[in-house]
XYZ file of C-alpha atoms in Angstrom:
702
model
C 10.938 -3.322 1.696
C 9.535 -6.546 3.069
C 6.027 -6.544 4.558
C 7.575 -6.891 8.022
C 9.639 -3.717 7.516
C 6.794 -1.682 6.042
C 4.503 -2.914 8.837
C 7.005 -1.702 11.435
C 7.188 1.687 9.672
C 3.396 2.043 9.724
C 3.427 1.367 13.477
C 5.610 4.459 14.011
C 2.539 6.620 14.692
C 1.795 4.466 17.727
C 5.266 5.104 19.133
C 4.260 8.771 19.289
C 0.671 8.127 20.340
C 1.249 5.764 23.279
C 3.436 7.925 25.597
C 1.374 11.079 24.965
C -2.286 10.093 24.851
C -2.929 9.624 28.586
C -1.220 12.852 29.659
C -2.810 14.926 26.884
C -6.219 13.473 27.712
C -5.795 14.244 31.435
C -4.234 17.712 31.283
C -5.891 18.811 28.011
C -9.326 18.314 29.564
C -8.463 21.058 32.074
C -7.988 23.705 29.377
C -9.753 25.043 26.314
C -10.402 21.789 24.493
C -11.077 23.438 21.116
C -7.591 24.966 21.109
C -5.996 21.693 22.152
C -7.797 19.929 19.324
C -6.734 22.677 16.891
C -3.073 22.305 17.904
C -3.207 18.547 17.398
C -4.880 18.927 14.002
C -2.248 21.451 12.858
C 0.529 19.028 13.836
C -1.234 16.297 11.844
C -1.422 18.599 8.793
C 2.299 19.325 8.985
C 3.147 15.627 9.200
C 1.123 14.957 6.032
C 3.325 17.457 4.212
C 6.412 15.785 5.711
C 5.279 12.400 4.408
C 5.435 13.701 0.826
C 9.025 14.976 1.129
C 10.909 11.700 0.337
C 9.721 12.033 -3.267
C 11.676 15.310 -3.494
C 14.537 14.567 -1.090
C 15.403 11.223 -2.709
C 14.420 11.539 -6.389
C 14.914 8.784 -8.937
C 17.485 10.716 -10.938
C 19.819 10.082 -13.857
C 22.704 7.755 -13.070
C 26.146 8.233 -14.597
C 27.302 4.796 -15.677
C 30.412 3.435 -17.313
C 29.468 2.149 -20.771
C 33.034 1.368 -21.856
C 32.474 -2.399 -21.817
C 29.279 -2.071 -23.843
C 30.921 0.251 -26.376
C 33.776 -2.238 -26.799
C 31.330 -5.003 -27.724
C 29.541 -2.698 -30.182
C 32.793 -1.961 -32.071
C 33.174 -4.375 -35.020
C 36.468 -6.179 -35.485
C 38.597 -5.876 -38.598
C 37.631 -9.399 -39.660
C 33.913 -8.590 -39.348
C 34.348 -5.537 -41.605
C 36.418 -7.415 -44.168
C 35.037 -7.828 -47.703
C 35.185 -11.621 -47.402
C 33.984 -12.108 -43.794
C 32.886 -15.650 -43.034
C 29.508 -16.519 -41.546
C 31.152 -17.565 -38.264
C 32.879 -14.182 -37.898
C 29.650 -12.295 -38.597
C 27.663 -14.423 -36.128
C 30.202 -13.690 -33.369
C 29.075 -10.041 -33.265
C 27.227 -9.754 -29.926
C 24.133 -7.881 -31.163
C 23.599 -10.507 -33.864
C 24.190 -13.334 -31.363
C 21.593 -11.838 -29.026
C 18.939 -11.798 -31.746
C 19.538 -15.352 -32.993
C 17.753 -18.195 -31.271
C 19.976 -20.901 -29.811
C 18.846 -23.528 -32.334
C 19.301 -21.197 -35.320
C 22.728 -20.091 -34.120
C 23.986 -23.649 -33.529
C 22.678 -24.825 -36.911
C 24.456 -21.984 -38.732
C 27.707 -22.567 -36.844
C 27.803 -26.160 -38.150
C 27.840 -25.011 -41.791
C 31.012 -24.749 -43.810
C 32.272 -21.185 -44.234
C 31.975 -19.443 -47.598
C 34.567 -16.775 -48.440
C 33.020 -15.216 -51.530
C 33.184 -11.386 -51.535
C 30.490 -9.541 -49.579
C 28.099 -7.667 -51.847
C 25.795 -4.722 -51.207
C 22.573 -5.847 -49.629
C 19.243 -4.399 -50.792
C 16.724 -4.655 -47.927
C 13.256 -5.908 -48.719
C 11.616 -3.818 -46.009
C 12.172 -0.395 -44.510
C 13.005 0.894 -41.015
C 9.889 1.155 -38.806
C 7.938 4.413 -38.873
C 8.162 6.868 -35.987
C 4.772 5.621 -34.740
C 6.150 2.128 -34.119
C 8.998 1.409 -31.708
C 11.460 -1.474 -31.753
C 13.636 -1.964 -28.675
C 16.407 -3.702 -30.600
C 18.915 -1.949 -32.876
C 17.936 -2.229 -36.544
C 15.536 -4.989 -35.642
C 13.911 -4.801 -39.072
C 17.241 -5.689 -40.717
C 17.936 -8.562 -38.311
C 14.425 -9.916 -39.018
C 15.320 -10.150 -42.712
C 18.596 -11.873 -41.811
C 16.704 -14.447 -39.725
C 14.423 -15.175 -42.705
C 17.503 -15.744 -44.867
C 18.986 -17.968 -42.140
C 15.883 -20.171 -42.189
C 16.238 -20.528 -45.963
C 19.888 -21.550 -45.586
C 19.128 -24.101 -42.834
C 15.915 -25.580 -44.216
C 16.383 -25.237 -47.996
C 20.147 -25.393 -48.310
C 20.341 -22.108 -50.233
C 23.531 -20.090 -50.589
C 24.866 -18.113 -47.616
C 25.437 -15.001 -49.762
C 22.209 -13.118 -48.943
C 22.544 -14.011 -45.258
C 26.181 -12.854 -45.123
C 25.345 -9.694 -47.082
C 22.515 -8.709 -44.674
C 24.622 -9.425 -41.571
C 27.559 -7.473 -43.000
C 25.283 -4.504 -43.728
C 24.036 -4.618 -40.126
C 27.605 -4.618 -38.753
C 28.809 -1.803 -41.041
C 25.902 0.393 -39.905
C 27.355 0.174 -36.395
C 30.675 1.799 -37.295
C 29.456 5.405 -36.983
C 26.433 4.770 -34.740
C 28.096 3.878 -31.449
C 26.593 6.694 -29.333
C 23.149 6.267 -30.885
C 23.282 2.502 -30.337
C 24.371 2.856 -26.698
C 21.487 5.261 -26.109
C 18.993 2.757 -27.496
C 20.481 -0.104 -25.488
C 20.268 2.054 -22.387
C 16.575 2.764 -23.059
C 15.982 -0.985 -23.311
C 18.019 -1.654 -20.164
C 16.045 0.945 -18.178
C 12.657 -0.292 -19.409
C 10.268 -1.869 -16.869
C 10.411 -5.141 -18.817
C 13.351 -7.399 -19.606
C 13.855 -9.419 -22.787
C 16.546 -11.853 -23.875
C 19.846 -10.166 -24.708
C 23.247 -10.493 -23.056
C 24.411 -7.005 -24.026
C 21.227 -5.212 -22.898
C 20.965 -7.154 -19.660
C 24.639 -6.639 -18.830
C 24.011 -2.884 -19.072
C 20.934 -3.366 -16.863
C 23.207 -4.977 -14.285
C 25.648 -2.040 -14.544
C 22.782 0.442 -13.986
C 21.632 -1.520 -10.928
C 25.156 -1.533 -9.470
C 25.415 2.223 -10.099
C 22.176 2.834 -8.206
C 23.413 0.703 -5.348
C 26.667 2.676 -5.121
C 24.849 6.040 -5.085
C 22.223 4.973 -2.547
C 23.287 1.907 -0.660
C 20.048 1.478 1.301
C 16.553 2.777 1.903
C 17.435 3.919 5.439
C 17.105 7.656 4.798
C 13.606 7.652 3.267
C 12.617 5.097 5.909
C 13.683 7.518 8.659
C 11.721 10.410 7.103
C 8.599 8.256 6.914
C 9.126 6.904 10.434
C 9.528 10.269 12.177
C 6.708 11.842 10.158
C 4.396 9.069 11.308
C 5.780 9.416 14.849
C 4.676 13.064 15.030
C 1.409 12.111 13.358
C 0.790 9.805 16.318
C 1.323 12.674 18.750
C -1.052 14.932 16.837
C -3.851 12.395 16.592
C -4.020 11.904 20.368
C -6.047 15.083 20.829
C -9.198 15.150 18.645
C -10.832 11.930 19.851
C -9.813 11.857 23.542
C -10.938 15.487 24.075
C -13.568 15.744 21.338
C -15.901 13.013 22.636
C -16.228 14.521 26.161
C -16.626 17.964 24.555
C -19.587 16.609 22.603
C -20.945 14.845 25.703
C -20.964 18.130 27.647
C -22.970 20.026 25.049
C -25.827 17.717 24.030
C -28.594 15.801 25.773
C -27.809 12.254 26.783
C -30.766 10.783 24.908
C -29.467 12.419 21.718
C -25.917 11.179 22.226
C -26.249 7.920 20.209
C -27.477 9.809 17.150
C -24.641 12.343 17.457
C -22.048 9.610 17.901
C -23.447 7.786 14.895
C -23.315 10.954 12.798
C -19.760 11.789 13.900
C -18.593 8.214 13.261
C -20.068 8.432 9.766
C -18.385 11.798 9.156
C -15.070 10.338 10.343
C -15.511 7.552 7.810
C -15.713 10.186 5.061
C -11.999 10.723 5.701
C -10.948 7.208 4.623
C -13.473 7.297 1.771
C -11.963 10.544 0.454
C -8.471 9.197 1.134
C -9.076 6.030 -0.863
C -10.663 7.972 -3.715
C -7.756 10.456 -3.787
C -5.340 7.520 -3.632
C -7.192 5.843 -6.497
C -6.892 9.025 -8.560
C -3.202 9.543 -7.740
C -2.302 5.913 -8.473
C -3.429 6.319 -12.076
C -0.382 8.589 -12.537
C 3.175 7.249 -12.453
C 5.217 8.524 -9.508
C 7.536 10.469 -11.834
C 4.488 11.697 -13.828
C 6.275 10.293 -16.915
C 5.604 6.535 -17.161
C 8.025 4.372 -19.160
C 6.794 2.657 -22.301
C 5.190 -0.708 -21.699
C 4.016 0.024 -18.155
C 0.364 0.696 -17.282
C -1.559 1.189 -14.005
C -2.689 -2.440 -14.313
C 0.886 -3.750 -13.910
C 1.953 -5.135 -10.505
C 5.223 -3.144 -10.732
C 3.420 0.189 -11.318
C 4.227 2.834 -8.670
C 1.556 5.506 -8.426
C 2.066 9.194 -7.631
C 1.564 8.504 -3.915
C 2.993 11.860 -2.795
C 0.321 14.047 -4.466
C -2.357 12.990 -1.995
C -0.258 13.899 1.051
C 0.496 17.349 -0.344
C -3.168 17.976 -1.127
C -4.603 16.730 2.176
C -1.885 18.337 4.297
C -2.516 21.716 2.665
C -6.310 21.779 2.926
C -6.283 20.376 6.490
C -4.362 23.405 7.767
C -7.345 25.728 7.326
C -10.008 24.032 9.511
C -7.296 23.162 12.056
C -6.418 26.857 12.431
C -10.093 27.862 12.661
C -10.501 25.671 15.749
C -8.430 28.232 17.667
C -11.193 30.770 17.051
C -14.111 28.468 17.810
C -16.842 30.678 19.412
C -17.583 29.961 23.033
C -20.857 31.885 23.124
C -21.940 34.762 25.282
C -20.230 34.761 28.671
C -22.600 33.787 31.491
C -25.288 32.524 29.120
C -26.868 29.176 29.777
C -26.538 28.472 26.064
C -22.761 28.951 26.029
C -20.704 26.165 24.475
C -18.778 24.229 27.136
C -15.209 24.313 25.831
C -13.919 23.500 29.330
C -14.800 20.216 31.056
C -17.622 21.178 33.442
C -16.955 18.206 35.684
C -13.303 19.148 36.005
C -14.238 22.753 36.775
C -16.635 21.592 39.483
C -13.940 19.508 41.140
C -11.363 22.293 40.782
C -13.368 24.584 43.076
C -13.286 22.020 45.893
C -9.486 21.749 46.037
C -6.623 24.083 46.672
C -5.425 25.870 43.542
C -1.839 25.882 44.884
C -1.262 22.142 44.763
C 2.254 20.922 44.085
C 3.211 18.850 41.065
C 3.618 15.862 43.355
C 0.035 16.238 44.577
C -1.256 16.579 41.015
C 0.564 13.414 39.985
C -0.852 11.654 43.026
C -4.358 12.704 42.010
C -3.572 11.511 38.487
C -2.580 8.119 39.873
C -5.795 7.878 41.896
C -7.837 8.708 38.803
C -6.067 6.014 36.806
C -6.628 3.463 39.565
C -10.302 4.395 39.755
C -10.787 3.897 36.021
C -8.882 0.597 35.903
C -10.926 -0.862 38.788
C -14.083 -0.882 36.641
C -14.834 -4.389 35.297
C -17.009 -3.173 32.419
C -14.339 -0.694 31.340
C -11.578 -3.321 31.411
C -13.665 -5.806 29.413
C -14.661 -3.173 26.894
C -11.062 -2.007 26.411
C -9.804 -5.576 25.957
C -12.483 -6.151 23.334
C -11.550 -3.028 21.408
C -7.847 -3.923 21.627
C -8.588 -7.284 19.987
C -10.795 -5.604 17.388
C -8.013 -3.215 16.371
C -5.343 -5.929 16.558
C -7.329 -7.863 13.961
C -8.576 -4.948 11.878
C -5.510 -2.677 11.569
C -3.081 -5.186 10.079
C -5.781 -6.703 7.876
C -6.812 -3.356 6.373
C -3.174 -2.227 5.916
C -2.288 -5.256 3.787
C -5.705 -5.774 2.174
C -4.718 -3.758 -0.962
C -1.659 -6.005 -1.417
C -3.860 -9.080 -0.959
C -6.519 -7.918 -3.442
C -3.933 -6.903 -6.035
C -2.006 -10.163 -5.753
C -4.820 -12.640 -5.190
C -7.468 -11.281 -7.567
C -5.262 -9.304 -9.969
C -7.024 -5.978 -9.247
C -4.966 -2.862 -10.218
C -3.856 -0.589 -7.361
C -6.074 2.323 -8.274
C -9.162 0.092 -8.487
C -8.331 -1.574 -5.160
C -8.570 1.758 -3.334
C -11.758 2.662 -5.164
C -13.418 -0.637 -4.245
C -12.323 -0.352 -0.620
C -13.919 3.096 -0.420
C -17.115 1.975 -2.148
C -17.669 -1.247 -0.233
C -15.549 -1.341 2.920
C -15.391 2.187 4.286
C -18.841 3.228 3.044
C -20.367 0.131 4.623
C -18.641 0.873 7.924
C -19.837 4.484 7.943
C -23.376 3.451 7.105
C -23.232 0.857 9.860
C -22.002 3.400 12.424
C -24.831 5.810 11.579
C -27.375 2.985 11.677
C -25.946 1.710 14.971
C -26.452 5.126 16.574
C -30.027 5.287 15.295
C -30.807 1.742 16.492
C -29.340 2.457 19.922
C -31.561 5.503 20.327
C -34.683 4.021 18.716
C -34.615 0.760 20.673
C -33.293 2.500 23.800
C -30.499 -0.014 24.181
C -29.343 0.273 27.769
C -27.030 -1.817 29.920
C -27.127 -5.486 28.946
C -29.224 -4.863 25.848
C -26.482 -2.648 24.412
C -23.800 -5.187 25.384
C -25.851 -7.991 23.804
C -26.137 -5.963 20.581
C -22.336 -5.522 20.440
C -21.855 -9.242 21.125
C -24.222 -10.262 18.306
C -22.455 -7.974 15.840
C -19.101 -9.546 16.770
C -20.539 -13.021 16.171
C -21.840 -12.120 12.704
C -18.514 -10.467 11.844
C -16.567 -13.621 12.753
C -18.869 -15.750 10.577
C -18.521 -13.463 7.542
C -14.730 -13.373 7.730
C -14.612 -17.149 8.179
C -16.393 -17.446 4.830
C -13.687 -15.366 3.123
C -11.157 -18.155 3.700
C -12.932 -20.153 0.999
C -13.131 -17.397 -1.660
C -10.000 -18.008 -3.711
C -8.715 -17.493 -7.229
C -5.541 -17.931 -9.261
C -4.633 -14.541 -10.726
C -2.033 -14.155 -13.471
C 0.727 -13.542 -10.916
C -0.395 -16.529 -8.829
C -0.427 -18.778 -11.896
C 3.259 -17.948 -12.529
C 4.080 -19.446 -9.146
C 1.803 -22.453 -9.670
C 3.333 -23.130 -13.102
C 6.815 -23.399 -11.579
C 6.217 -25.504 -8.478
C 8.017 -28.508 -9.959
C 11.202 -26.469 -10.499
C 11.068 -24.966 -6.986
C 10.253 -21.567 -8.536
C 13.413 -21.466 -10.626
C 12.359 -19.771 -13.875
C 15.533 -20.579 -15.831
C 15.116 -23.134 -18.650
C 17.349 -24.401 -21.426
C 15.543 -22.068 -23.835
C 16.405 -18.947 -21.752
C 19.664 -20.040 -20.139
C 21.761 -17.639 -22.250
C 19.447 -14.636 -21.844
C 20.989 -13.279 -18.599
C 17.604 -12.941 -16.855
C 19.058 -12.769 -13.323
C 18.076 -9.111 -12.789
C 14.702 -9.367 -14.521
C 11.813 -7.892 -12.530
C 8.302 -9.266 -12.477
C 6.505 -8.310 -15.690
C 3.808 -10.955 -16.303
C 3.168 -11.842 -19.948
C 1.279 -14.724 -21.568
C 1.495 -16.705 -24.776
C -1.568 -17.159 -27.029
C -2.633 -20.226 -24.989
C -2.776 -18.115 -21.788
C 0.309 -19.640 -20.143
C 1.966 -16.992 -17.947
C 5.681 -16.161 -17.709
C 7.585 -14.205 -15.038
C 8.962 -11.834 -17.712
C 9.543 -11.715 -21.491
C 13.170 -12.629 -20.773
C 12.094 -15.881 -19.118
C 9.910 -16.597 -22.159
C 13.106 -16.381 -24.233
C 11.897 -13.340 -26.208
C 14.590 -11.478 -28.147
C 12.570 -8.564 -29.527
C 10.098 -6.032 -28.099
C 7.819 -4.054 -30.396
C 5.347 -1.268 -29.656
C 2.772 -0.278 -32.239
C 1.709 3.358 -32.072
C 0.677 4.547 -28.610
C -0.606 1.139 -27.538
C 1.028 0.462 -24.140
C 0.663 -3.323 -24.600
C 3.879 -4.430 -26.289
C 4.406 -7.557 -28.363
C 7.469 -9.649 -27.515
C 8.571 -11.833 -30.419
C 11.187 -14.476 -31.245
C 10.295 -16.218 -27.967
C 11.967 -19.633 -27.782
C 10.092 -20.811 -24.689
C 6.589 -19.734 -25.732
C 4.040 -21.420 -27.940
C 3.763 -19.454 -31.185
C 6.972 -17.547 -30.458
C 5.163 -14.445 -29.178
C 3.959 -13.233 -25.757
C 2.069 -10.142 -24.623
C -0.048 -8.869 -21.772
C -3.074 -8.869 -24.081
C -3.071 -12.691 -23.974
C -3.418 -12.697 -20.165
C -7.065 -13.239 -19.291
C -8.472 -12.367 -15.891
C -10.334 -15.429 -14.600
C -11.045 -13.918 -11.174
C -14.037 -11.719 -11.988
C -16.632 -13.991 -10.362
C -14.609 -14.610 -7.190
C -13.875 -10.859 -6.948
C -17.599 -10.078 -7.008
C -18.290 -12.756 -4.370
C -15.496 -11.414 -2.147
C -16.807 -7.850 -2.204
C -20.348 -9.098 -1.590
C -19.022 -10.250 1.793
C -17.045 -7.018 2.351
C -20.089 -4.735 2.313
C -22.174 -6.593 4.951
C -19.020 -7.327 6.969
C -18.057 -3.664 7.216
C -21.691 -2.663 7.853
C -21.963 -5.109 10.757
C -18.619 -3.913 12.164
C -19.922 -0.320 12.077
C -23.185 -1.236 13.825
C -21.389 -2.024 17.069
C -19.259 1.150 17.208
C -21.744 3.538 18.894
C -23.083 1.206 21.627
C -19.537 0.011 22.370
C -18.330 3.617 22.741
C -21.284 4.528 24.980
C -20.634 1.496 27.201
C -17.007 2.581 27.556
C -17.917 6.213 28.224
C -20.620 5.438 30.827
C -18.634 2.794 32.705
C -16.497 5.452 34.466
C -17.308 8.609 36.504
C -18.063 11.717 34.375
C -14.907 13.528 35.461
C -12.785 10.567 34.286
C -14.129 10.383 30.743
C -11.165 12.020 29.010
C -8.744 9.943 31.076
C -10.646 6.738 30.296
C -10.532 7.506 26.598
C -6.835 8.310 26.895
C -6.105 5.046 28.703
C -8.172 3.177 26.143
C -6.284 4.902 23.334
C -2.959 3.969 24.914
C -4.008 0.335 25.387
C -5.396 0.081 21.859
C -2.213 1.574 20.402
C 0.206 -0.361 22.608
C -1.401 -3.767 22.189
C -3.444 -3.232 19.007
C -2.317 -0.785 16.343
C 1.400 -0.980 17.235
C 1.983 -4.747 16.886
C -0.812 -5.432 14.388
C 0.932 -4.388 11.112
C 4.133 -6.095 12.262
C 2.320 -9.374 13.036
C 0.412 -9.289 9.772
C 3.591 -8.423 7.881
C 5.303 -11.516 9.329
C 2.338 -13.717 8.375
C 2.234 -12.349 4.825
C 6.008 -12.674 4.366
C 5.726 -16.313 5.466
C 3.525 -16.977 2.417
C 6.118 -15.588 -0.038
C 7.512 -17.853 -2.750
C 9.754 -15.532 -4.802
C 11.675 -12.586 -3.342
C 13.230 -9.571 -5.029
C 16.813 -8.860 -4.005
C 18.187 -5.621 -2.562
C 21.613 -4.159 -3.376
C 23.403 -6.246 -0.755
C 21.665 -9.430 -1.884
C 19.241 -9.506 1.041
C 15.513 -10.038 0.671
C 13.553 -7.073 -0.621
C 9.872 -7.057 -1.507
C 7.960 -10.232 -2.310
C 7.172 -10.782 -6.000
C 4.973 -13.906 -5.835
C 2.975 -15.392 -2.947
C 1.513 -18.828 -2.331
C -2.179 -18.030 -2.978
C -3.736 -20.615 -0.652
C -1.425 -19.884 2.282
C -1.888 -16.137 1.920
C -5.684 -16.383 1.766
C -6.125 -18.860 4.636
C -3.519 -17.417 6.996
C -4.744 -13.827 6.619
C -8.379 -14.627 7.357
C -7.685 -17.313 9.952
C -5.578 -14.865 11.968
C -8.383 -12.289 11.797
C -11.044 -14.813 12.869
C -8.991 -16.110 15.821
C -8.364 -12.609 17.211
C -11.997 -11.531 16.716
C -13.160 -14.701 18.494
C -11.127 -13.628 21.533
C -12.840 -10.233 21.290
C -16.197 -12.021 21.288
C -15.401 -13.578 24.670
C -14.605 -10.127 26.091
C -17.997 -8.913 24.797
C -19.645 -11.775 26.689
C -17.754 -10.665 29.819
C -19.037 -7.088 29.408
C -22.602 -8.363 28.901
C -22.368 -10.327 32.152
C -21.433 -7.216 34.210
C -23.537 -4.594 32.390
C -26.830 -5.259 34.179
C -27.018 -1.909 35.999
C -25.137 0.192 33.420
C -27.024 3.353 32.392
C -26.018 4.849 29.042
C -29.206 6.610 27.898
C -30.826 8.475 30.786
C -30.175 12.088 31.712
C -28.510 12.872 35.060
C -30.849 14.028 37.823
C -31.982 17.609 37.367
C -30.347 18.876 40.571
C -26.945 17.620 39.520
C -27.445 18.938 36.006
C -28.447 22.362 37.307
C -25.441 22.500 39.619
C -23.115 21.569 36.762
C -24.632 24.194 34.493
C -24.546 26.839 37.218
C -20.889 26.188 38.075
C -20.028 26.218 34.382
C -21.679 29.604 33.824
C -19.842 31.097 36.790
C -16.527 29.778 35.590
C -17.080 31.170 32.090
C -17.993 34.578 33.529
C -14.791 34.964 35.510
C -12.229 32.896 33.590
C -10.926 33.810 30.118
C -10.077 31.162 27.518
C -6.814 29.396 28.063
């Protein structure tokens, strides 16, 4: 999928969130809020389990392919099996042609044919041991033939030994057709591609077979989309009803500390999620990784589905327990207020037999009352801009870190948990403590939020200048003059069209898109070492390439980048509690749930919904080399322009956060008489408590 498509899929939760949040916030506040929250949390748990199902519904299974064409090329001709086969006839065998370099092949074809009888060949070496793996058929024998070919070309020796070794290779194919096809298929299905017409033609056949069996990614896309859609519905409840529930049951002067603590606890979710994701990504998604592929490779796909199964299962238990949350002794002044006391107070003053039309009219009046508050509008606009900038940035940050700095997927998630999410949680807790300790009220609280926004903009502006050329980036930079066409004279006959990105380097550190594009005709694995050596490489210095020659030169810039992440996330967290208190106190007490619902709808509609799509478009615009889907359309991006990606990502964030800064200034201007810290007058508080106790004594839980 392109970044635009995956960004649209991620926004699916907002399609469920937006139409539901206001109504759930308004009508849920009139019932038992603990049970409403429990129902929403259970729905969220179920959707997590649904998100794991594409791994089982659409498995990467075995594909039945037609190998008739390959088998025909493996079958030697009568002339090639003859006792006096010429060198030209032996060289025409496709497996031999694939292993010979272009220069060696052309030099041998210019020689005069010898027709002396073929003799038995006595190999110098032996087949490789079971601990070592060669991805070419009888590669050890072909290696000896290549040595003999060099002697013939350079020293003018007789062709006899060369013809004898090639004839032995061809005769070994007579009764090994099935075994040879199996080995070619293993090479064709490997995550890397090396030079070989026969192997790569089978790779093309396998790709076409996959395309015929599953013509598109529409079905897994739909499962993901609707799972996230229901996730959006479920997540409407906990925050819009949970914050007023907390507000009803603690003292106002203690509210900042509680909000700070809850914000920090909420941050534990992403921290645990990133750590679980880091753990799962160390395993291949089939739990059986192919040879030559490690978690450090850009084409590695981690076992993403394990985390959803684990989290969805364990989340069911606390969600169910919320239905049995104790309300306390009926009639006691210490009872927990599971119903909104302000709503209950208003309910006694109106007729219980109101029609639906009257209820909707009251709902409209409540909405109008909330939207007429200048501080509320400014605060909501600021948070919309914050989320518009933050959501898309954080969604594609792993892709950016992996591509720009060459950090493996599993380490990306670990670093984001350690620096980003931890810093945000620490900042939220500190922000609550500072708000209470300094008694930030009205304009002082708004000024604090404004200062934090200013510092955040400055820190992210600095990130535009922290760049590096990772191994993947250097592949693009090395091929700018050819307009990112990786085909050269030395690899023109290798059939590299379907080669996927598999970065390898020669001993000088020069990076290639794949071993095939380096002109390598042999892949060798020694023991259990996952780093293969690719040899007989016509395009590479020294004739050999491997991942072990690729040096990471981005260590310093990676450290500098994350040194800005920690303070940036800490500063962003500092403004969370005062900003939430400003929003909560800018409306009448009975409209708190509705105000949070309207804010949630606005943030989702104009923030979280378009944000991943916008960021996906920006990131796709920086792409240099695209993978192709079955129908030839653009798939995922393989290589990005490093400077465009870095500047555009952070410039977009800074511009949107600057707009948010102006909304913070607007809130500061109108927040002179805003009271967020003081307790309500005792008479009102006593009346609220008294009405609440009466309602609990006569009304059972809903």
